Coordinates of C-alpha atoms in Angstrom, one line a residue:
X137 CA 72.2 44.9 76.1
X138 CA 76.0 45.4 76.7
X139 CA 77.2 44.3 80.1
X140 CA 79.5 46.2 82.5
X141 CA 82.6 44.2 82.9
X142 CA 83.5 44.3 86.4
X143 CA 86.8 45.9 88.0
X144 CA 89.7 43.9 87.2
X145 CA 91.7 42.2 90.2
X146 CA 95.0 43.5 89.3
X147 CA 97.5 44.9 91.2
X148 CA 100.7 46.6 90.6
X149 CA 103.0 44.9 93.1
X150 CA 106.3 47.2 92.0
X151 CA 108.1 48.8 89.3
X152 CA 112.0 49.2 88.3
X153 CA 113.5 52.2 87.1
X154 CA 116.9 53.2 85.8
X155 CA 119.0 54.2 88.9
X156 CA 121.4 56.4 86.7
X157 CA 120.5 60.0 85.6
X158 CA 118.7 60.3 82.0
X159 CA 119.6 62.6 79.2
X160 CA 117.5 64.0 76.7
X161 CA 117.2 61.1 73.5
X162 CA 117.9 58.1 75.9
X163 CA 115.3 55.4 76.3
X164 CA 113.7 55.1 79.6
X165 CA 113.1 51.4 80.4
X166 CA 110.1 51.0 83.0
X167 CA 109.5 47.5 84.8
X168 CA 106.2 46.8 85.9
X169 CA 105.2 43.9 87.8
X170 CA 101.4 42.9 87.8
X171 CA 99.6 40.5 89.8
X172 CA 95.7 39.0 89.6
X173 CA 94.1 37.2 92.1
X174 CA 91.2 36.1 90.1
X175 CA 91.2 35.1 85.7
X176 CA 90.9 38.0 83.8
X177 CA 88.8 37.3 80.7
X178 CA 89.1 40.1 79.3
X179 CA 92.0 41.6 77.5
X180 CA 94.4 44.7 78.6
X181 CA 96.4 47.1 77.2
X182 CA 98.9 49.0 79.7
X183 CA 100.1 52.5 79.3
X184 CA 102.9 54.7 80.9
X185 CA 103.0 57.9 80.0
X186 CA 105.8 60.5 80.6
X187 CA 104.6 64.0 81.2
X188 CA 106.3 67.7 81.7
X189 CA 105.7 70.2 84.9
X190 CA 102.8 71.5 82.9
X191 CA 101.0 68.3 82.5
X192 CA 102.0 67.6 79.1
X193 CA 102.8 63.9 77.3
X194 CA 106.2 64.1 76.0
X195 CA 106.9 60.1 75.6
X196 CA 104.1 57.3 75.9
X197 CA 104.2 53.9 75.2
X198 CA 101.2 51.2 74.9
X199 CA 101.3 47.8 74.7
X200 CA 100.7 44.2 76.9
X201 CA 100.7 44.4 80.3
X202 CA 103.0 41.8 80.7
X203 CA 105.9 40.1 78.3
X204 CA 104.9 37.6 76.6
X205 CA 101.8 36.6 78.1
X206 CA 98.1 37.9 77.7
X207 CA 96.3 38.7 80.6
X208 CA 93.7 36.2 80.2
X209 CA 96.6 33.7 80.9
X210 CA 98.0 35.0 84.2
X211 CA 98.7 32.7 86.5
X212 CA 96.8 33.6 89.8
X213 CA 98.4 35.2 92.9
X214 CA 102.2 34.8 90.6
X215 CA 103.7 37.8 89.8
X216 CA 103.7 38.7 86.0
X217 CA 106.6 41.4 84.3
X218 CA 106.4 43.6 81.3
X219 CA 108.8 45.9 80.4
X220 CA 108.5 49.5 79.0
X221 CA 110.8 51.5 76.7
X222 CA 109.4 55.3 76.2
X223 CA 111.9 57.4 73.6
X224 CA 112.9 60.5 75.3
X225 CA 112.6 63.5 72.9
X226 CA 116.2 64.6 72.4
X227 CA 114.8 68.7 72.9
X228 CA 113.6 67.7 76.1
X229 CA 114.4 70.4 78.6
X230 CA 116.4 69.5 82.0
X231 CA 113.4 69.2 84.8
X232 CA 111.5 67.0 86.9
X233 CA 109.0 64.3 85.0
X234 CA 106.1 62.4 86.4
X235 CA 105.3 58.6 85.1
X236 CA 102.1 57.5 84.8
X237 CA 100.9 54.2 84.4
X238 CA 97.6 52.5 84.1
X239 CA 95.4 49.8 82.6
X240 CA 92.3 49.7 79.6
X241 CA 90.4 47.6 77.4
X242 CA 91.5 47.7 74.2
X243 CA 88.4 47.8 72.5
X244 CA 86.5 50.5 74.0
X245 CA 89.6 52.2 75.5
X246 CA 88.1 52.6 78.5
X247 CA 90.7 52.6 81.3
X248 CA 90.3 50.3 84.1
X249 CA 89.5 52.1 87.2
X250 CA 92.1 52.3 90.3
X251 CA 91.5 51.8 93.8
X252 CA 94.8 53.9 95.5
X253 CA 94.9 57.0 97.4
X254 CA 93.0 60.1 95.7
X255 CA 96.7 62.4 95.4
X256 CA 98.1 59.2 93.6
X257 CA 95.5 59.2 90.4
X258 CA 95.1 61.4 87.7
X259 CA 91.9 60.1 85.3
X260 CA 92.3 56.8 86.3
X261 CA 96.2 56.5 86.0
X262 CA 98.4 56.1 88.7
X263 CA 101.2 58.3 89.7
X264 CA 103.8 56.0 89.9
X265 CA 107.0 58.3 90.2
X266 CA 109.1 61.6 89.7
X267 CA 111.7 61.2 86.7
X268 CA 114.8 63.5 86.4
X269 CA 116.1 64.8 83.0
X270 CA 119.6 66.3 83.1

């Protein structure tokens, strides 16, 4: 019988973004900072994920939480960083972009759920900020 694995005690304690305006083909580099108050045994894979007005992925990028240390290996109640570097298509059309970031288990893909104000979740990712594209 498969066990459920209980929410993760992880919480996103702030995020850095470029201050200057982006163009279409630059790299958007997203800092995320992560903190547990309790060992994770498990595994995660973060994701942030770029999307149009219309709700559509134009740039995503998966990968540890955290650089160069798993999750199982946080330190508890320190803050952990990872950084993020989603490729901007270079047809990407001037407008206003939403980032979305969120947490799963790599092995099932099963996101990790949120605990955050319903109008700042979509499917269990959290909508982290508005992105402008020149």
């Amino acid at each position: 019988a498969t066990r459920e694995v209980p929410p993760a005690h992880i919480n996103l304690i702030g995020y850095e973004l470029p201050s200057r305006p982006l163009m279409p083909g630059d790299t958007l580099t997203v800092a995320l900072h992560w903190q547990t108050d309790r060992r994770i045994q498990k595994n995660l894979t973060a994701f942030v994920h770029l999307l149009d007005p219309a709700g559509n992925r134009v740039a995503q990028v998966d990968r540890a939480p955290a650089d160069g240390i798993l999750v199982p290996r946080w330190p508890i109640g320190q803050p952990v960083r990872g950084h993020f570097d989603l490729s901007l298509p270079p047809d990407l059309s001037p407008g206003q972009y939403r980032l979305l970031v969120g947490l799963y288990y790599p092995d099932t893909m099963k996101r990790l759920p949120l605990q955050t104000a319903p109008d700042l979740s979509v499917n269990d990712a959290l909508s982290l900020a508005s992105v402008t594209i020149r």
